Coordinates of C-alpha atoms in Angstrom, one line a residue:
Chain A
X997 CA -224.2 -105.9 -113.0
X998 CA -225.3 -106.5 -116.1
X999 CA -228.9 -106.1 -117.4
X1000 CA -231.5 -109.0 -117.0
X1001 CA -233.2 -110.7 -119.9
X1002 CA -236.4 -109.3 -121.5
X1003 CA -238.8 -112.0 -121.0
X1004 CA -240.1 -112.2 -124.5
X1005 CA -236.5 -112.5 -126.0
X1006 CA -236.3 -115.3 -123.1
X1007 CA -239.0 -116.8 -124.5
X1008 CA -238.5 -116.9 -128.0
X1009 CA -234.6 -117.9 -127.0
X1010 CA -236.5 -121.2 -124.7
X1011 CA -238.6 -121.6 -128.0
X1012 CA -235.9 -122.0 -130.3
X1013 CA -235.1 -125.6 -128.5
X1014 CA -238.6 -126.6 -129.7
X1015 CA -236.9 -129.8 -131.6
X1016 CA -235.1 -130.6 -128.6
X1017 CA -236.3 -130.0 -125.4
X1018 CA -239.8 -131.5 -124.1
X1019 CA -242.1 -128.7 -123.1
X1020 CA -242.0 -129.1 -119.3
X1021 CA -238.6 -128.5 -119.4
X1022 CA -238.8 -125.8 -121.8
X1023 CA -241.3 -124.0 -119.1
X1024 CA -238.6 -124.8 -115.9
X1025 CA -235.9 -123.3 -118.0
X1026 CA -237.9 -120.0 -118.4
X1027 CA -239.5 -119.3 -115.5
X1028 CA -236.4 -120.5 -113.2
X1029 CA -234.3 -118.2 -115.9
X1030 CA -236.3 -115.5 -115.1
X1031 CA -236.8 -116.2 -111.8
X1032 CA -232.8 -115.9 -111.3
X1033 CA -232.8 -112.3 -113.4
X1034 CA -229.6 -113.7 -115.5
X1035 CA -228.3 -111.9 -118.0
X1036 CA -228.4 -112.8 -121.8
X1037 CA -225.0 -114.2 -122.1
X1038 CA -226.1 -116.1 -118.4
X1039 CA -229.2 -117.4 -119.8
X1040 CA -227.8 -118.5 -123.3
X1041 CA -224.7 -120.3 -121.1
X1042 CA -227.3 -122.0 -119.1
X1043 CA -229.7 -123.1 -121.6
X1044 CA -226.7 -124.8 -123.2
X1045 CA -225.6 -126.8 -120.5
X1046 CA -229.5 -127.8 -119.8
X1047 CA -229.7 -129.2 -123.7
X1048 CA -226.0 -130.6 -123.5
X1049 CA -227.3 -132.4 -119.5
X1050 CA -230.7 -133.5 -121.3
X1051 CA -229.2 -135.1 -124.3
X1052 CA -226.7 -136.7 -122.0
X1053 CA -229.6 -138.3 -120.0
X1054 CA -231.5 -139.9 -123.2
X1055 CA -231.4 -143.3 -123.4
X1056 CA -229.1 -144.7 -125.9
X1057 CA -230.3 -146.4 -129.0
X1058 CA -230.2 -150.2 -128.5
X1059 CA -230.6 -149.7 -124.9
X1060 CA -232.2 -152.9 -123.3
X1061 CA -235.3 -150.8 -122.2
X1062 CA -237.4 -153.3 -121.7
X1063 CA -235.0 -155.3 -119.4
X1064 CA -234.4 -152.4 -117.3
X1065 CA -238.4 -151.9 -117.1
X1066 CA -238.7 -155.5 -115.7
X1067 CA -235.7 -154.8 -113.3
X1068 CA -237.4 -151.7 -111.8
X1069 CA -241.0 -152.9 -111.8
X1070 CA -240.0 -156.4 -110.4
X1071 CA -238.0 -155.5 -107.7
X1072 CA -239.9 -153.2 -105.5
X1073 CA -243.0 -155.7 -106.4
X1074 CA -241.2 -158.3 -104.2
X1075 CA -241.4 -156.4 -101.1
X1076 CA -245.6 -155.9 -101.2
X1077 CA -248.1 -158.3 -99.5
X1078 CA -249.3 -161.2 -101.3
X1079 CA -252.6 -160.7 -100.9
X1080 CA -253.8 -156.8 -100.0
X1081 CA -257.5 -156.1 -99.9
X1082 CA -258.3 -152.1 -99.9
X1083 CA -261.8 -150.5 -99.1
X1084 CA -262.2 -147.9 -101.4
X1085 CA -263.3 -145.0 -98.7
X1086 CA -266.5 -147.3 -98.2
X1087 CA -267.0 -150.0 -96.0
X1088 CA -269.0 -152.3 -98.4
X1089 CA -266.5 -152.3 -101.6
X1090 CA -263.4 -153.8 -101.7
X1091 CA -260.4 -153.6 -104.3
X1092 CA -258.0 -156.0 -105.3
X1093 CA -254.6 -154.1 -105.2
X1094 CA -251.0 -155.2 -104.8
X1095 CA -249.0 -158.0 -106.2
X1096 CA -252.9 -159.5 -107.6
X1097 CA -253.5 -156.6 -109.2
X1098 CA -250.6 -155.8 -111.0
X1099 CA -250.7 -159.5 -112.3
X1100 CA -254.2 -158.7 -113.2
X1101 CA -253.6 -155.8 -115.3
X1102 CA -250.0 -157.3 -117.1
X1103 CA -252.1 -160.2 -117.8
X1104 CA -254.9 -158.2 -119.8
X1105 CA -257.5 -160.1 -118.2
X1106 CA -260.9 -160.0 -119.9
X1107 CA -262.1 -158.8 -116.3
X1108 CA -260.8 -157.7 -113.1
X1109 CA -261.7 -160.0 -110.0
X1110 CA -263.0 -157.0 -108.1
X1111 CA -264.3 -154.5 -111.4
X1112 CA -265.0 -151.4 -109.8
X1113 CA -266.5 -148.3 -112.0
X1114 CA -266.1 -144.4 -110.4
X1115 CA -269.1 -143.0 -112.0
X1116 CA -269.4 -139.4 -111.8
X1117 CA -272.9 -137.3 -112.6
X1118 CA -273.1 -133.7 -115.0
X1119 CA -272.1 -130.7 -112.7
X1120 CA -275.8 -129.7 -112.7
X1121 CA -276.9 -132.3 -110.0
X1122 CA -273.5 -133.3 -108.9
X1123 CA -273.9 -131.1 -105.5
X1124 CA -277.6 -132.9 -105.2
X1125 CA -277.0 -135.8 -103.2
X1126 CA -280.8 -137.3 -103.6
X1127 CA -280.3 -136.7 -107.5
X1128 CA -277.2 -138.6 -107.2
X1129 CA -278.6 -141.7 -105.4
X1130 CA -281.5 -141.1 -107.9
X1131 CA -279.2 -141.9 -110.6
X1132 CA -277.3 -145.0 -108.7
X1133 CA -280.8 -146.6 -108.5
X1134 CA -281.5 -146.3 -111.9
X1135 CA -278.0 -148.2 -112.4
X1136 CA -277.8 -150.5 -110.0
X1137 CA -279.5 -154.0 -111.0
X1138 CA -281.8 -155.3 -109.4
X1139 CA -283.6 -158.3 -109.8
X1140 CA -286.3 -160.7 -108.6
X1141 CA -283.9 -162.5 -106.3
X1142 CA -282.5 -159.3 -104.8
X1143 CA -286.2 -158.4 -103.8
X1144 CA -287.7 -162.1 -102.6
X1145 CA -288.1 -162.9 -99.4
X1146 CA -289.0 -166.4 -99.8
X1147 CA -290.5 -168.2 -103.3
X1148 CA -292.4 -171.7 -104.0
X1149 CA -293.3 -173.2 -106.7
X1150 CA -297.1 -174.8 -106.6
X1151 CA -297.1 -177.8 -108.4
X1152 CA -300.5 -178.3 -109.0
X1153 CA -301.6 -174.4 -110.0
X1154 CA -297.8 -174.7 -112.1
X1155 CA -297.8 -171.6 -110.5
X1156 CA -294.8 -169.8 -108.7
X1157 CA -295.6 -167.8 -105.5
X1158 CA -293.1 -165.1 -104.8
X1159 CA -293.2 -163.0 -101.4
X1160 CA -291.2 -160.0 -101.6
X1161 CA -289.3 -158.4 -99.1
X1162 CA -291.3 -154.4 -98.9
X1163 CA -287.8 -153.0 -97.1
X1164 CA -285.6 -154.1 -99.8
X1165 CA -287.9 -152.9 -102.2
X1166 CA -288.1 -149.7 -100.4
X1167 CA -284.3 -149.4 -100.8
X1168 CA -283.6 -150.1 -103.9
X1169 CA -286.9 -148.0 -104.8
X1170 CA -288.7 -150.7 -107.0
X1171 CA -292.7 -150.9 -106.6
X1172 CA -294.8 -154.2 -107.0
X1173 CA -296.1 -152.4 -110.2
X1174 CA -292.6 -152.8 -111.5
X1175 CA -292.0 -156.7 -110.7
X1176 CA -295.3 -157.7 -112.3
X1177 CA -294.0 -155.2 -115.4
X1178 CA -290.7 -157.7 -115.4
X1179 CA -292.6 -160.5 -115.0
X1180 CA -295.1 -159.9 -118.1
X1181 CA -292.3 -159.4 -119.9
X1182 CA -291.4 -163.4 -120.1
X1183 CA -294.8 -164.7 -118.9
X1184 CA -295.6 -165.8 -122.7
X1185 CA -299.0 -166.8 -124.0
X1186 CA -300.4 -168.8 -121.3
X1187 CA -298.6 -167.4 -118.3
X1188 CA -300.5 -165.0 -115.5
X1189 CA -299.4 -162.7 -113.0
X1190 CA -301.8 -161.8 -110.0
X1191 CA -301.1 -159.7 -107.0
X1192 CA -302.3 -161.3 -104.1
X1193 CA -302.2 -159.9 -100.4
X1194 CA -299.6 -157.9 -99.2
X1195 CA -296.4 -158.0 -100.8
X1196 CA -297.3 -161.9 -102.8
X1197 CA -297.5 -162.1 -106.5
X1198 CA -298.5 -165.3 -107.7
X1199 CA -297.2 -166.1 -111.3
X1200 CA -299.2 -168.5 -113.1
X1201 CA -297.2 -170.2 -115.6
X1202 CA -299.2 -172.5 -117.6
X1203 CA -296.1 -174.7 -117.8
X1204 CA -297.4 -178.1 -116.9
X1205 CA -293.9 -180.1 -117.5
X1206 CA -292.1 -179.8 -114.2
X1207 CA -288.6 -179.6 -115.5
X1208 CA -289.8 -176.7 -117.5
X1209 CA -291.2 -175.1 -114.4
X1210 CA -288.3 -175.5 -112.7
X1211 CA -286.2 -173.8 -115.3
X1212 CA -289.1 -171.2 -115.0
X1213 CA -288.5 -170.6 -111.7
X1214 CA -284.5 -170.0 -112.0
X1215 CA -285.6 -167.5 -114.8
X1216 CA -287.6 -165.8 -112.9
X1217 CA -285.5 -165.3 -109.9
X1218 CA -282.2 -163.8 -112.3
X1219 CA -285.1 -161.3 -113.5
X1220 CA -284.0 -157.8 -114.3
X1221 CA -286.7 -155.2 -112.9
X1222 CA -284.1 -152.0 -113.2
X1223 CA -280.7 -151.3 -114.0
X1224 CA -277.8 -151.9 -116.0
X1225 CA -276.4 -155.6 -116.6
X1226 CA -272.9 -156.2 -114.6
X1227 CA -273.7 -153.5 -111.7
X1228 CA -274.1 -155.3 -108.6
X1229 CA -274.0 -152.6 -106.3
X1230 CA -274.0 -148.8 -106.7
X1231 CA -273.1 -146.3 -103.6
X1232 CA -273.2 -142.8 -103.5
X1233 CA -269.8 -141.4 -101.9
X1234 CA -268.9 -137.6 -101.4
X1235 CA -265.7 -136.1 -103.2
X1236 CA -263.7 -133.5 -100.6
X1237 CA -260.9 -131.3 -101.1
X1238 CA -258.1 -130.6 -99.2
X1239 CA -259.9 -129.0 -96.4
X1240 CA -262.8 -131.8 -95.9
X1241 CA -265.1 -129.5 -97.3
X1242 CA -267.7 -131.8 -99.8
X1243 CA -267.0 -130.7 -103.3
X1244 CA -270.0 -132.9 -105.2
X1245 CA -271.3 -136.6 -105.0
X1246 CA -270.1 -139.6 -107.2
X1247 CA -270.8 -142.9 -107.1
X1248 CA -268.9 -145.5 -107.2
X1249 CA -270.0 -149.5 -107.9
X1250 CA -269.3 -153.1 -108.0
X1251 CA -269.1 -154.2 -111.6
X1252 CA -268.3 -152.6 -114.3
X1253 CA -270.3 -152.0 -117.9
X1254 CA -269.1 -149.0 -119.3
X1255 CA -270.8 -148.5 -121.9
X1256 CA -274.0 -148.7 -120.7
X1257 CA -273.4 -146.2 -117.5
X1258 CA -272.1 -143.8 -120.0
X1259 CA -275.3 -143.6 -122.0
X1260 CA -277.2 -143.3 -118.6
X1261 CA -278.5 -139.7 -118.5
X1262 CA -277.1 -137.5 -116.2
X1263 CA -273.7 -139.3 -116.2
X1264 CA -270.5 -137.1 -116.8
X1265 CA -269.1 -139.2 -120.0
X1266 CA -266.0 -137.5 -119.6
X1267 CA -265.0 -138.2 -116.3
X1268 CA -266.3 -141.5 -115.6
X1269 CA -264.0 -144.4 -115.1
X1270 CA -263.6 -148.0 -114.8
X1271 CA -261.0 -150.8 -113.6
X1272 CA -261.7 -152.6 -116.5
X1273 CA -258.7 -151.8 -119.2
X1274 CA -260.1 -154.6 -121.6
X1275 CA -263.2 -152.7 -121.5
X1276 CA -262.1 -149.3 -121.9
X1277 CA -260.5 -150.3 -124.9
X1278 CA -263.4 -151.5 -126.1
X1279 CA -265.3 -148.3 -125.5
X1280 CA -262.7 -145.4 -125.5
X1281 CA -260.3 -147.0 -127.6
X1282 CA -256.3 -148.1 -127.3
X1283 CA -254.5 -144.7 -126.0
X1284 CA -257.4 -144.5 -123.6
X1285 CA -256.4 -148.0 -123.2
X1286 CA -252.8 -147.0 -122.5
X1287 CA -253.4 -144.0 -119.8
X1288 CA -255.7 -146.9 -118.1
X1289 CA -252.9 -149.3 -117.6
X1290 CA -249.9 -146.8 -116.4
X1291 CA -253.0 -145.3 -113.7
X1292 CA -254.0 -148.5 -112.7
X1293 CA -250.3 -150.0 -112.3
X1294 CA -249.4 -146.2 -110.8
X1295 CA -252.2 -147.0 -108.4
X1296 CA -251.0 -150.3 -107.6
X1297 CA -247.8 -149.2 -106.6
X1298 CA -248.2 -145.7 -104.8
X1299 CA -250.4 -147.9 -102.4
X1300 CA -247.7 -150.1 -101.1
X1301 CA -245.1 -146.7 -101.2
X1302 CA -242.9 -148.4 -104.1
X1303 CA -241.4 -145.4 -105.7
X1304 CA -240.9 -146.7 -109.7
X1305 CA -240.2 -144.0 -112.1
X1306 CA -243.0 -143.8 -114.4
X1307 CA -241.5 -144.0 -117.7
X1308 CA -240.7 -147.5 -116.7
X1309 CA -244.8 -148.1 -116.5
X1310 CA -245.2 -145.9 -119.7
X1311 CA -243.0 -148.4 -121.2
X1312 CA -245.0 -151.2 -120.3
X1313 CA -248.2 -149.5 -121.7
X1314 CA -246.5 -148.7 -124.8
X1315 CA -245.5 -152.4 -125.5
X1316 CA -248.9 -153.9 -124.4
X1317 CA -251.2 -151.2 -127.1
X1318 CA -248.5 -151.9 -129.9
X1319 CA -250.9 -153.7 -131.8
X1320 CA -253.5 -151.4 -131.4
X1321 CA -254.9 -153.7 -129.0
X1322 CA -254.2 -154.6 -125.4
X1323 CA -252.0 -157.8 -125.7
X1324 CA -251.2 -159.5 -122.3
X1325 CA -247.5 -159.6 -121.0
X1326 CA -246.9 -163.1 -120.3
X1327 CA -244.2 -165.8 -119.6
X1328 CA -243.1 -165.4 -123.2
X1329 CA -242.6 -162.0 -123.0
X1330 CA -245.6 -159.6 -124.8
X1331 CA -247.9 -161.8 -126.1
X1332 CA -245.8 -163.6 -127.9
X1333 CA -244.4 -166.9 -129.5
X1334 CA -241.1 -165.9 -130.3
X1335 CA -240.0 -166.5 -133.7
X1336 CA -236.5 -168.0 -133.3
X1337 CA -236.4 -171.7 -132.5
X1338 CA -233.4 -171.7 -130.2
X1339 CA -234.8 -168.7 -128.3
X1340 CA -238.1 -171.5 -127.4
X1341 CA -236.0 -174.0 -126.7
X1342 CA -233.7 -172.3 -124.5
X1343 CA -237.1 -171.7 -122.3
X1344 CA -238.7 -174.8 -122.0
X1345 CA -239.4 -178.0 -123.8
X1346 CA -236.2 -178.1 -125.1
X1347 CA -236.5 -180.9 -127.5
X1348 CA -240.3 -180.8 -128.6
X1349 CA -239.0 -177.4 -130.1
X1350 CA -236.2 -178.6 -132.2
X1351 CA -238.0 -181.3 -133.0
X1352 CA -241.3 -179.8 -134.4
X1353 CA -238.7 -177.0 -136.2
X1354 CA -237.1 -179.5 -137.3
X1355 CA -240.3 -181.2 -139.4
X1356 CA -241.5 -177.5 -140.1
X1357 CA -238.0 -176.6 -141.5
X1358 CA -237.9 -173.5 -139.7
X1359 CA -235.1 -171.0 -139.7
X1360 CA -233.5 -169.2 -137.2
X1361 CA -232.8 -165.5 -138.2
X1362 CA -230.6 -165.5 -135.1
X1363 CA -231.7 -161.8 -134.6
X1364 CA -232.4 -162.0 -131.4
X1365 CA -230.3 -161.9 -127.4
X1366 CA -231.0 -165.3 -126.5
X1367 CA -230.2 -167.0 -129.6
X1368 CA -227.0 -165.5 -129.7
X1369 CA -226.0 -165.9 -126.1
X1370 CA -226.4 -169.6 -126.9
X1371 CA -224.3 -170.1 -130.0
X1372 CA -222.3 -168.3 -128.4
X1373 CA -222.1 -165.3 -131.2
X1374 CA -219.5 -162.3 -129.3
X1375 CA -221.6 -159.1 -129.9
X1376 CA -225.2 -159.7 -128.8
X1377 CA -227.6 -157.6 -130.6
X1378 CA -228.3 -155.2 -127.4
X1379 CA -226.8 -151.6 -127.1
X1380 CA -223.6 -151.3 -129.1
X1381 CA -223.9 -155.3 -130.4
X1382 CA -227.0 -153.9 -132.6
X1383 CA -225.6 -151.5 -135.1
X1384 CA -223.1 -152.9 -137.9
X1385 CA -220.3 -150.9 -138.6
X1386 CA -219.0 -150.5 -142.6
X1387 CA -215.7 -149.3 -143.3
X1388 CA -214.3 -147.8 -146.1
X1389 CA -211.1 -149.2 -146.5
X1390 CA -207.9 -147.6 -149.2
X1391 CA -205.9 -150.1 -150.3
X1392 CA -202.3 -148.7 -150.0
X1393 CA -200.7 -148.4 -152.9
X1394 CA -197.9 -150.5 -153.0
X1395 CA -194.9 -149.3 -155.3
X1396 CA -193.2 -151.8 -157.2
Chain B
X574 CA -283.5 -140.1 -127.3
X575 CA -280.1 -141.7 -126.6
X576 CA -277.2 -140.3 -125.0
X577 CA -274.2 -139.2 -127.9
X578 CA -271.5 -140.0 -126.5
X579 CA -267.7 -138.8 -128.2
X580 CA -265.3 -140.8 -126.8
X581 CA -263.2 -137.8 -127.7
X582 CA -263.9 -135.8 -124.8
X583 CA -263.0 -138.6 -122.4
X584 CA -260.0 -137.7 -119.8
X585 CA -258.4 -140.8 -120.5
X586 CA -258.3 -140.1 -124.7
X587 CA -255.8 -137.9 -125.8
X588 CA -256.3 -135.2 -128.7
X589 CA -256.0 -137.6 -132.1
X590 CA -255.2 -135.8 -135.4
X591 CA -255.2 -137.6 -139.1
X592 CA -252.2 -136.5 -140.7
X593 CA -252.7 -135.6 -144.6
X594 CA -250.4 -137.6 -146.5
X595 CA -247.9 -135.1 -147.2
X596 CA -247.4 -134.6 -143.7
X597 CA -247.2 -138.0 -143.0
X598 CA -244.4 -139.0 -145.6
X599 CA -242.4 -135.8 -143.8
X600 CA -242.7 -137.5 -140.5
X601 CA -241.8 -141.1 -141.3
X602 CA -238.7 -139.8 -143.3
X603 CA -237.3 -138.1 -140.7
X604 CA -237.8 -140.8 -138.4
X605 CA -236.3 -143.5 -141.1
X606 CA -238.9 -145.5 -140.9
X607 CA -241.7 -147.5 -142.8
X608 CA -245.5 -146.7 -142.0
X609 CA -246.0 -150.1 -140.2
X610 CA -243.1 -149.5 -138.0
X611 CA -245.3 -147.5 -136.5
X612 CA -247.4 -148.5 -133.1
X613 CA -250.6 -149.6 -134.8
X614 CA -254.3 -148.5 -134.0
X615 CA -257.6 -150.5 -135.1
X616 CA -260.0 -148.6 -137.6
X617 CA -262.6 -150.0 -135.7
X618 CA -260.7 -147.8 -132.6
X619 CA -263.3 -145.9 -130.9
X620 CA -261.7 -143.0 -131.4
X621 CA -260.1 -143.5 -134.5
X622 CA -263.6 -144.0 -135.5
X623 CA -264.1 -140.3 -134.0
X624 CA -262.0 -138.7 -136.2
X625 CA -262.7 -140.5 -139.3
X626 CA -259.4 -141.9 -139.8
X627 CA -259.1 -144.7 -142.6
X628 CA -256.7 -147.7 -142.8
X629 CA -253.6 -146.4 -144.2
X630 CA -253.5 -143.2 -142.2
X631 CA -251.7 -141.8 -139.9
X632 CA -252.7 -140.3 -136.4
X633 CA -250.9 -137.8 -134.4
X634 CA -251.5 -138.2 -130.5
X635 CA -250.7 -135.2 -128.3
X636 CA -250.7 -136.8 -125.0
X637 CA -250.5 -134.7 -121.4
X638 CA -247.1 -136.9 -120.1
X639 CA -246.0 -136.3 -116.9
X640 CA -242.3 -136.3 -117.4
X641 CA -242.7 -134.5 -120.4
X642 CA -245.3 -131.8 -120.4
X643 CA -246.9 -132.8 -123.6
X644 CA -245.7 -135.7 -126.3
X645 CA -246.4 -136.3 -129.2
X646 CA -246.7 -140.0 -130.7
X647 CA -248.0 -141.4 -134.0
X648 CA -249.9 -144.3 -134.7
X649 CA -250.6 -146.7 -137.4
X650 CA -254.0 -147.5 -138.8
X651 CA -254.2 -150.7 -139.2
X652 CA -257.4 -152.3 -141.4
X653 CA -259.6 -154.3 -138.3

């Protein structure tokens, strides 16, 4: 038998395909080369056939990707649940996920229905659970309303009396001190805040006008005393490997404001996520924006078992952060009016179409499938229908 | 003092390099194209901001792909 392959000429040989072969599959070929001791002739003969197989396997120019992206997407779709609820490892969150979801993301809503954020905490204190829940305080809001057992307004004083709940302020660790701080913040010129008894404040407005009052006391109530705007609820939740065995503490919340939690200190702003894709491409910008979307869909789908190749999803991504911003994927295809008339009309409206193109003057390029379909044109511009072919043509010469 | 954030470190944000102009003309030749052919990223893009790209430029993305290993893309910047 013939002598194996050195692996450094291997490598360099694997290298040499750096134009052509992805680098995953560069990596396969060499270790399963090397793996299989082959000879150099053996290894050059398979390389070969791997570059002639992958080339094969590209997907040809004109190729209808998109089409065969819905195709494989929608298909599998139709067999999940219309509505799926999932509790995200804790009883009091909930997910959206199946068929809602996915419209949710394609759709590039402004905000999820159920906006969930996975914060996690600097390794430092991520082992710490009291640190932890130290930091989901500090994020969580919390405001008058959350912390009021009952509240009246007293007419006469134009005073509102507020009793506050001492267990839910022992949860959410706020002290009186810190309510009247909130309160003094809007109190104004002529307004008052006095601790009573127990667990009473009494907030002297000074606003005489009863409307006014009233508006008072609906300000009052939405009151911020701690945390950060859009987080209604903040859990700490352990992260375990494989074994069970607790790894560190993250927490994960209702609402979503990225920004904001990744200024909080102590947060990882590396790792933390969010549900939100509008809002990550706000913050992290559009190729974060992209990996968002193919997770989230990826998500969407591994739930319900559906087994879609990925670069279908990629493709999706990649056609929604075109524009350098998320555009939705809608009934007219990615965000879009299309430009050909007949292509609109063939949809819907038929005649309010030719009629306003008509007034407008428009033209039709008749560049694209469905345009051509309809007048009926033989090679639609898809696959081999979109290159022109030239030929150079020698006239015989004809002898006399 | 307030948190620095660099939206560059992020998981989710792949490595972004400005190509020099040279470079750029290379690339787009090869692939027969025009500049705005190009997927397009905002200036005001986070983390095009983060690299100091202008509009006009173009910026390599080296993303971790699945099926792929590593890929690498380009993108646009577009003035907004």
């Amino acid at each position: 038998m013939t002598e194996s392959i050195a692996p450094e000429e291997l490598w360099s040989l694997v290298e040499s395909y750096y134009d052509v072969l992805p680098e995953k599959l560069r990596k396969e070929l060499y270790e399963k080369i090397l793996e299989s001791r082959l000879s150099r002739k053996e290894a050059i003969e398979v390389i070969e056939e791997a570059v002639r197989r992958y080339r094969a396997s590209l997907v040809d120019p004109g190729e209808a990707v998109g089409m065969v992206a819905a195709q494989s997407i929608g298909e599998p779709s139709t067999q999940m649940t219309l509505r799926t609820f999932h509790y995200a490892g804790v009883r009091e969150l909930n997910v959206t996920l199946g068929l809602p979801r996915l419209i949710e993301i394609v759709d590039a809503r402004k905000s999820p229905s159920t906006p969930i954020m996975e914060i996690y905490v600097t390794s430092e204190i991520a082992k710490d659970p009291e640190k932890v829940l130290e930091i989901a305080r500090k994020i969580e809001l919390t405001t008058i309303e959350n912390i009021t057992k009952s509240a009246t307004i007293d007419y006469i004083e134009s005073a509102i009396i507020l009793e506050l709940d001492p267990e839910m302020m022992e949860n959410r660790g706020v002290t009186i001190r810190d309510v009247v701080k909130a309160i003094n913040r809007i109190k104004g010129k002529r307004g008052r805040v006095e601790v009573m008894e127990e667990n009473t404040i009494v907030f002297y407005t000074g606003i005489e006008d009863i409307p006014r009052l009233k508006r008072m006391y609906d300000r009052v109530f939405g009151l911020r005393i701690r945390g950060i705007k859009g987080i209604k609820h903040a859990i700490v939740k352990p992260v375990r490997d494989q074994e069970g065995n607790i790894i560190e503490y993250m927490i994960m919340t209702e609402g979503s404001n990225l920004q904001a939690v990744l200024a909080v200190e102590g947060v990882d702003a590396s790792r933390t996520l969010t549900n939100n894709i509008v809002e990550i491409m706000e913050v992290l910008g559009i190729e974060a924006a992209r990996s968002a979307i193919i997770r989230e869909i990826k998500r969407v789908l591994d739930e319900h078992g559906l087994d879609v190749d990925i670069r279908h999803i990629m493709m999706v991504a990649d056609a929604m952060t075109m524009t350098g911003r998320v555009r939705q994927v809608g009934r007219h295809g990615v965000a879009g009016e299309k430009s050909s008339v007949l292509a609109r009309a063939a949809f819907e409206v038929t005649i309010k179409h030719l009629v306003d193109a008509t007034v407008r003057g428009e033209i039709d390029e008749l560049k694209g499938v469905i345009e051509n379909v309809l007048i009926g044109s033989k090679p639609i511009p898809v696959g081999t229908g979109a290159v022109k072919l030239r030929m150079k043509y020698e006239f015989p010469v004809v002898e006399e | 003092m307030p948190k620095k954030i660099n939206v560059l470190n992020h998981v989710l944000v792949p490595q972004h390099i400005v190509l020099s102009r040279e470079d750029a003309i290379k690339i787009l030749k090869k692939m027969g194209i025009k500049k705005k052919e190009l997927p397009w990223i905002l200036a005001s893009d986070p983390a095009a901001r983060a690299v100091g790209a202008k509009p006009g430029d173009v910026i390599m993305i080296i993303r971790e792909s699945p099926t792929a290993g590593k890929s690498i893309t380009f993108r646009y910047v577009m003035p907004g």
